Coordinates of C-alpha atoms in Angstrom, one line a residue:
X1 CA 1.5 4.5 16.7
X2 CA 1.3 2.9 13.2
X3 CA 4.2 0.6 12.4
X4 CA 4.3 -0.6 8.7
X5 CA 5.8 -3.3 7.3
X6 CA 7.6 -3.8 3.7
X7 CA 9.3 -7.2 3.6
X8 CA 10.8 -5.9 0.3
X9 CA 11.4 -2.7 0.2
X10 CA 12.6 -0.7 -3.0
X11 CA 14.8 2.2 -4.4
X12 CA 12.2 4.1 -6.2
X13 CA 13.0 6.0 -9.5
X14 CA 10.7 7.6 -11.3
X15 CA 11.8 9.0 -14.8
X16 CA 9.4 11.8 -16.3
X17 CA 8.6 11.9 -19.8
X18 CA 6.0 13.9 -22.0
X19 CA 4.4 10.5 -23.9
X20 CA 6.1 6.8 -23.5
X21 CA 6.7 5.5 -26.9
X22 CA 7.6 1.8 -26.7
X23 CA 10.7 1.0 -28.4
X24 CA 11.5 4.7 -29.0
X25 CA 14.4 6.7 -27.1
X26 CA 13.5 9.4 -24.8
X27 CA 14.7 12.3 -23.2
X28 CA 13.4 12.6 -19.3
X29 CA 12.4 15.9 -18.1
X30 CA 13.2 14.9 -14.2
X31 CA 14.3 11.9 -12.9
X32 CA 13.5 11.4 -8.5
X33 CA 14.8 9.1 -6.3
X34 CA 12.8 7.8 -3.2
X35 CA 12.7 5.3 -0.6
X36 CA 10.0 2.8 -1.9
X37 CA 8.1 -0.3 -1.6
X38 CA 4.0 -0.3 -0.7
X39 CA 4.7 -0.2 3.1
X40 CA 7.6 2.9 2.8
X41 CA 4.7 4.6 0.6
X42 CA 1.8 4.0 3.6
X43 CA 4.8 5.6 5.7
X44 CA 5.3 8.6 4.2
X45 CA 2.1 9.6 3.3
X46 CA 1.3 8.9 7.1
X47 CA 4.2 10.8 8.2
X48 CA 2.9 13.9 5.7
X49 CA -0.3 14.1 7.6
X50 CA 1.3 14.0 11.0
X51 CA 0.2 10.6 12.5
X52 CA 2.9 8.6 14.7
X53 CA 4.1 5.9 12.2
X54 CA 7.6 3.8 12.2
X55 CA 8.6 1.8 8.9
X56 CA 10.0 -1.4 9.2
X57 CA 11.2 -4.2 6.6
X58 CA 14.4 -6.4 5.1
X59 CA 17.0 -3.9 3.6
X60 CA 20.3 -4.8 2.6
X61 CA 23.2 -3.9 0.7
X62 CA 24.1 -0.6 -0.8
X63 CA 20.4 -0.1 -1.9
X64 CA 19.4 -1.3 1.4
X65 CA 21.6 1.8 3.1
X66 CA 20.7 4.3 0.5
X67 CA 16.6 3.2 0.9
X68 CA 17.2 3.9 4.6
X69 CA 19.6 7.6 4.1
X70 CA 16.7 8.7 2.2
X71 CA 13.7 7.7 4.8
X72 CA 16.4 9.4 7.6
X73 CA 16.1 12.4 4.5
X74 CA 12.3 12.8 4.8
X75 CA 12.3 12.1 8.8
X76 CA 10.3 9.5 8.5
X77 CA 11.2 7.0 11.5
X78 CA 12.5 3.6 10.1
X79 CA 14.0 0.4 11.6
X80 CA 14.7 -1.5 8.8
X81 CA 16.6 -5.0 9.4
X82 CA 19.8 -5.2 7.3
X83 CA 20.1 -8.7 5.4
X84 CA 22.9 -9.9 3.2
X85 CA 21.6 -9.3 -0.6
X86 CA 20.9 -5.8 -2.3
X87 CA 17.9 -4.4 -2.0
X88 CA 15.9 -4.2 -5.0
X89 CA 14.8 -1.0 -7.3
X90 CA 12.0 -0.2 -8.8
X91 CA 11.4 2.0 -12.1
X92 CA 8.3 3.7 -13.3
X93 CA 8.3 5.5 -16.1
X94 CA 5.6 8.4 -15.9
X95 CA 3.9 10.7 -18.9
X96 CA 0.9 13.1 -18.4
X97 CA -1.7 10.2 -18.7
X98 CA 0.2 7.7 -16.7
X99 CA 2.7 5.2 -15.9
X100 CA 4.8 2.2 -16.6
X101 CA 6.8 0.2 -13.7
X102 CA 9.6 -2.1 -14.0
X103 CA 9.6 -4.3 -10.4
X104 CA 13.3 -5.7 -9.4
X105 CA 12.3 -9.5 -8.1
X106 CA 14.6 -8.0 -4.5
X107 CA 17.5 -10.4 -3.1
X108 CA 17.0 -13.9 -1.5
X109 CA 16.6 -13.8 2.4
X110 CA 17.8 -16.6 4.2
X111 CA 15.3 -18.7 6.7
X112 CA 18.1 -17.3 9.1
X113 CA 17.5 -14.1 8.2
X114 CA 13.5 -14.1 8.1
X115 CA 13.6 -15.4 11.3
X116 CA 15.6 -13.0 13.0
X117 CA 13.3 -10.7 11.2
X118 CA 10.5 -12.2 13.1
X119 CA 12.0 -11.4 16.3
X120 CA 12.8 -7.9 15.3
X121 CA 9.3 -7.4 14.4
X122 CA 7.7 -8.7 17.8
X123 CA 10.0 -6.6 19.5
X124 CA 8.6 -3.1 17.9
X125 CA 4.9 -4.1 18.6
X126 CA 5.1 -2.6 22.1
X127 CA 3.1 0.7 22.0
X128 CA 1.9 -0.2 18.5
X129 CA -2.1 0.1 17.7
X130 CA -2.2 -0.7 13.5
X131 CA -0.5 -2.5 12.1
X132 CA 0.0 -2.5 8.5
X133 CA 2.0 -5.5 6.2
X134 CA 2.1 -4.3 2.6
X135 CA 3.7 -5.5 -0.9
X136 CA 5.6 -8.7 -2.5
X137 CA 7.7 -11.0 -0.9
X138 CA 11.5 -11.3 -1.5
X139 CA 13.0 -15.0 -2.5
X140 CA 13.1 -17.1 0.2
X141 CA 10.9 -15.3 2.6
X142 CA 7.9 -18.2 3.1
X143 CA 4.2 -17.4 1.6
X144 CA 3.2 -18.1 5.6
X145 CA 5.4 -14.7 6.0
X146 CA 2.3 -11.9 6.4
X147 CA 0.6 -15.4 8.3
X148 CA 3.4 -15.1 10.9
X149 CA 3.6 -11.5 11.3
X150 CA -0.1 -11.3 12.0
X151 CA -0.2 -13.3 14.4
X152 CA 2.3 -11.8 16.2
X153 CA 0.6 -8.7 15.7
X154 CA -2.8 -10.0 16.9
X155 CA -1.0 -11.5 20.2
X156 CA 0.3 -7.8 21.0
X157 CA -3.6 -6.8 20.6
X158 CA -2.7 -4.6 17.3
X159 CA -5.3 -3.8 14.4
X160 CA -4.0 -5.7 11.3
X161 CA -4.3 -4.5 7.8
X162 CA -3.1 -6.6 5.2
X163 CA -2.1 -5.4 1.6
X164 CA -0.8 -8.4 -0.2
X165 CA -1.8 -10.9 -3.2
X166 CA -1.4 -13.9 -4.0
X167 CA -0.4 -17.0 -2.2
X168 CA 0.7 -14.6 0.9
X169 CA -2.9 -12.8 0.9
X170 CA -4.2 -16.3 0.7
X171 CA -2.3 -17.7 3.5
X172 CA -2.7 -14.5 5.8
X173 CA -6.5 -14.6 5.8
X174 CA -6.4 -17.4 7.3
X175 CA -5.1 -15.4 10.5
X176 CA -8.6 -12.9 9.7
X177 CA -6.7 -9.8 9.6
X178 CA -9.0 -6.8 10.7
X179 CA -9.1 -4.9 7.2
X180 CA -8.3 -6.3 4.1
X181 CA -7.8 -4.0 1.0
X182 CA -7.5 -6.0 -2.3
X183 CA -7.4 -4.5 -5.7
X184 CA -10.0 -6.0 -8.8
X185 CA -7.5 -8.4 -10.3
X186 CA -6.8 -9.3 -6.7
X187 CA -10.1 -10.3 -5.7
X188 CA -10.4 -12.2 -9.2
X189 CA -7.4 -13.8 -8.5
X190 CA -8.8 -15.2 -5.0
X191 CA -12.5 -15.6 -5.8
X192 CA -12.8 -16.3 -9.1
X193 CA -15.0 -13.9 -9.6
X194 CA -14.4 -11.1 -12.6
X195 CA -14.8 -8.0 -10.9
X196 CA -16.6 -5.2 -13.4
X197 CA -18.0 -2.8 -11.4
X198 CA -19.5 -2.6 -7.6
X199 CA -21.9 -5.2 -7.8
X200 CA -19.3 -7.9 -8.8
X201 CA -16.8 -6.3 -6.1
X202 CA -19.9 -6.9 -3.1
X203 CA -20.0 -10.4 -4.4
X204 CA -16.5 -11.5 -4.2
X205 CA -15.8 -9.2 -1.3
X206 CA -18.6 -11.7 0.1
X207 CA -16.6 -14.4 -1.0
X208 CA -13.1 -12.9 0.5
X209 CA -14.4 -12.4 3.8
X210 CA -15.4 -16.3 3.8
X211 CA -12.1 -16.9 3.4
X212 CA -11.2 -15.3 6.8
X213 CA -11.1 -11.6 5.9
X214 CA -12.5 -9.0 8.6
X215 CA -13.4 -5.9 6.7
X216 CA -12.9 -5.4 3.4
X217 CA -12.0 -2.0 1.4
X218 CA -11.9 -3.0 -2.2
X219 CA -10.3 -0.9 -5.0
X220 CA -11.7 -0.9 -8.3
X221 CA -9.2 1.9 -10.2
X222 CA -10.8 4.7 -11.5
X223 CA -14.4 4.0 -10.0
X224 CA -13.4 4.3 -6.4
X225 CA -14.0 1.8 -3.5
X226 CA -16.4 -0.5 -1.9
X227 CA -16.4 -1.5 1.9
X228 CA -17.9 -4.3 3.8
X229 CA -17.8 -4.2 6.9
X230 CA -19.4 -5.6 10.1
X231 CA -20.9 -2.3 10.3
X232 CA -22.4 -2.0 6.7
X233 CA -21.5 -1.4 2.7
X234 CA -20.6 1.5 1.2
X235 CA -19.3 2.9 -1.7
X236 CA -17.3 5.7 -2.1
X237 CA -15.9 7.9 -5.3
X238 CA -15.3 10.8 -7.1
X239 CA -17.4 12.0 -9.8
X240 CA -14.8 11.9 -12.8
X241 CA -12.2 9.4 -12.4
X242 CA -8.4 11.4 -12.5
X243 CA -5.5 10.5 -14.9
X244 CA -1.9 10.8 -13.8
X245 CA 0.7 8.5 -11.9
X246 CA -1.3 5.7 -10.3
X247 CA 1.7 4.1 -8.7
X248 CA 1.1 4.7 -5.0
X249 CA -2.3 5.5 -4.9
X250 CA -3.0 2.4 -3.5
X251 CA -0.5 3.0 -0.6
X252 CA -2.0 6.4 0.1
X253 CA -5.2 4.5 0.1
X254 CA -4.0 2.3 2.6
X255 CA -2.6 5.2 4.8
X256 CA -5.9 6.4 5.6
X257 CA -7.7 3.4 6.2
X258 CA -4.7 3.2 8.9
X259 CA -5.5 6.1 10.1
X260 CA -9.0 5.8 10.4
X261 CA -8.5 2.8 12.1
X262 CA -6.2 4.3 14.5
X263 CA -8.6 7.1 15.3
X264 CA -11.8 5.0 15.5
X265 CA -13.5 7.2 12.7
X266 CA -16.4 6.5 11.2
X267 CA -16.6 4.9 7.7
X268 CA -18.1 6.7 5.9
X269 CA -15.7 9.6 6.9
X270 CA -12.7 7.2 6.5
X271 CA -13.8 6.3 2.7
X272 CA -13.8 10.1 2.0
X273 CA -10.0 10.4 3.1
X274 CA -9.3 7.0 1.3
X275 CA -10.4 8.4 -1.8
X276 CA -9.2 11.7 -1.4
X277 CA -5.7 10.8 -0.5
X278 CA -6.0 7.8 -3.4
X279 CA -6.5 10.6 -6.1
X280 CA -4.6 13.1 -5.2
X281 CA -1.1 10.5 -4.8
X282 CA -2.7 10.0 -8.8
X283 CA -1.8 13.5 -9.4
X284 CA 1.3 13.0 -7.4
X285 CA 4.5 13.2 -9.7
X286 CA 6.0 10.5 -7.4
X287 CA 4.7 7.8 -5.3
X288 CA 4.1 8.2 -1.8
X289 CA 4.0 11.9 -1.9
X290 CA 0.4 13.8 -1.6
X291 CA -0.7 17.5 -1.8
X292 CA -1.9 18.7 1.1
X293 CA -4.2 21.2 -0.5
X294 CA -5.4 19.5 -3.6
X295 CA -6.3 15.9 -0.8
X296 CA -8.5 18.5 1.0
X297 CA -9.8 19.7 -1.9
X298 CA -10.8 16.4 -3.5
X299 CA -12.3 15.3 -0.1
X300 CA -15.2 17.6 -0.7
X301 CA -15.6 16.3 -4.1
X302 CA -15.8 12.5 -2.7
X303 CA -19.8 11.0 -3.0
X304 CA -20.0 8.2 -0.3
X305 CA -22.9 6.0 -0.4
X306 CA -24.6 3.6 1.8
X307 CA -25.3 0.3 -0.6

């Protein structure tokens, strides 16, 4: 079992348009509504390729209820904890080459609230193998927050992958979380170190894993991933980079590094489904959805190399 963790979750509504025009009015070809936030994302694209997952998180208020109607919609398994303030939405606005978000900040949690949170969360680890903590904090949840939560994890003898930025990323790696996957601005952010291409990203990946990180998958857009591990370096991508609706990619990314994990597979093998899934969420309408057919199709299009 997978469980998955968004401390703020999202209502996700994603307007489609044929070009975005700033300050210009639009007509929207389709609007969809989705239960959202980087961990709901890892979820769903889990629960797509039929692996044992369970979604958990803070979600409260009418948003909070509609988030969790919609999860109970696409039977994905959830056990959100309810807390006082309205959950938060999310809006991307998506054209053919790509797409603009508009993040909600998400309601002020109470220490009251975090911690009974806390409890909640230690109480689903039974069973659980991966574990994966993903996204922003809400006000008022501490930056210690993914700290906590993996250490609780580690206690119950779960894998730990960690999806954050920030002063929270910063904080967690000080628990060494088993898999690490931070974005280019990320790792800049952390290291100090302008990530430009693969050779940059094996430098401050380096760097990141001083700072307590186990393995490390490291995104770099449109020219794929490199992974350090205890095990080796690779780098993995497609020929032609894709344009289309990044937003989620990174999730579905995510998903099958879980996965991997879960099933012991080798890395080079779990860098092919990383990328494969990561593109073909791109070409995704919506996040956290993926195309069965066109994910196995990319696969065979992914070049994995040993660096």
């Amino acid at each position: 079992m997978i469980l998955t963790v968004t401390p703020n979750a999202a209502l996700d509504v994603t307007y489609q348009v044929d070009a975005l025009t700033p300050y210009a009015t639009h007509r929207v070809a389709a609007v969809a509504e989705r239960a959202g936030g980087k961990g709901v994302n890892v979820a769903r694209v889990l629960h797509g390729l039929g692996t044992p997952v369970l979604a958990t998180g803070l979600a409260g208020g009418p948003t909070g209820q509609r988030l969790r109607e919609l999860l109970v919609a696409d039977d994905v398994a959830e056990a959100f904890l309810p807390v006082t303030g309205d959950a938060r939405r999310t809006v991307v606005v998506a054209d053919r080459a790509d797409a603009t978000g508009f993040w909600e900040p998400g309601p002020t949690v109470s220490a009251a609230e975090w911690s009974a949170f806390t409890a909640h969360f230690a109480a689903l680890l039974a069973g659980v193998k991966v574990v994966v903590l993903s996204g922003s904090l809400p006000p008022g949840v501490p930056a210690t927050a993914y700290a906590e939560l993996l250490a609780l994890a580690h206690a119950a003898g779960a894998a730990t992958i960690l999806d954050a930025d920030g002063d929270p990323l910063r904080q967690g790696l000080r628990v060494q979380p088993d898999l690490v996957k931070p974005n280019a601005s990320e790792l800049h952010a952390l290291t100090g170190i302008r990530v430009d291409g693969p050779d940059a990203a094996r430098t401050a990946v380096a760097a990141l894993r001083e700072l307590g990180a186990g393995d490390v998958v490291a995104s770099l857009g449109g020219g794929g991933l490199v992974a350090v591990s205890a095990q080796g370096v690779w780098r993995a991508r497609l020929a032609e980079p894709l344009t289309g609706n990044p937003t989620g990619a990174g999730d579905a990314c995510v998903a099958a590094l879980a996965r991997g994990l879960l099933a012991g597979q080798p890395w080079p093998e779990r860098l092919r489904d990383a990328v494969a899934l990561s593109a073909a969420a791109v070409l995704s309408p919506v996040a956290g959805t993926v195309d069965p057919d066109v994910y196995q199709r990319l696969r065979t299009e992914v070049i994995v190399d040993a660096c």
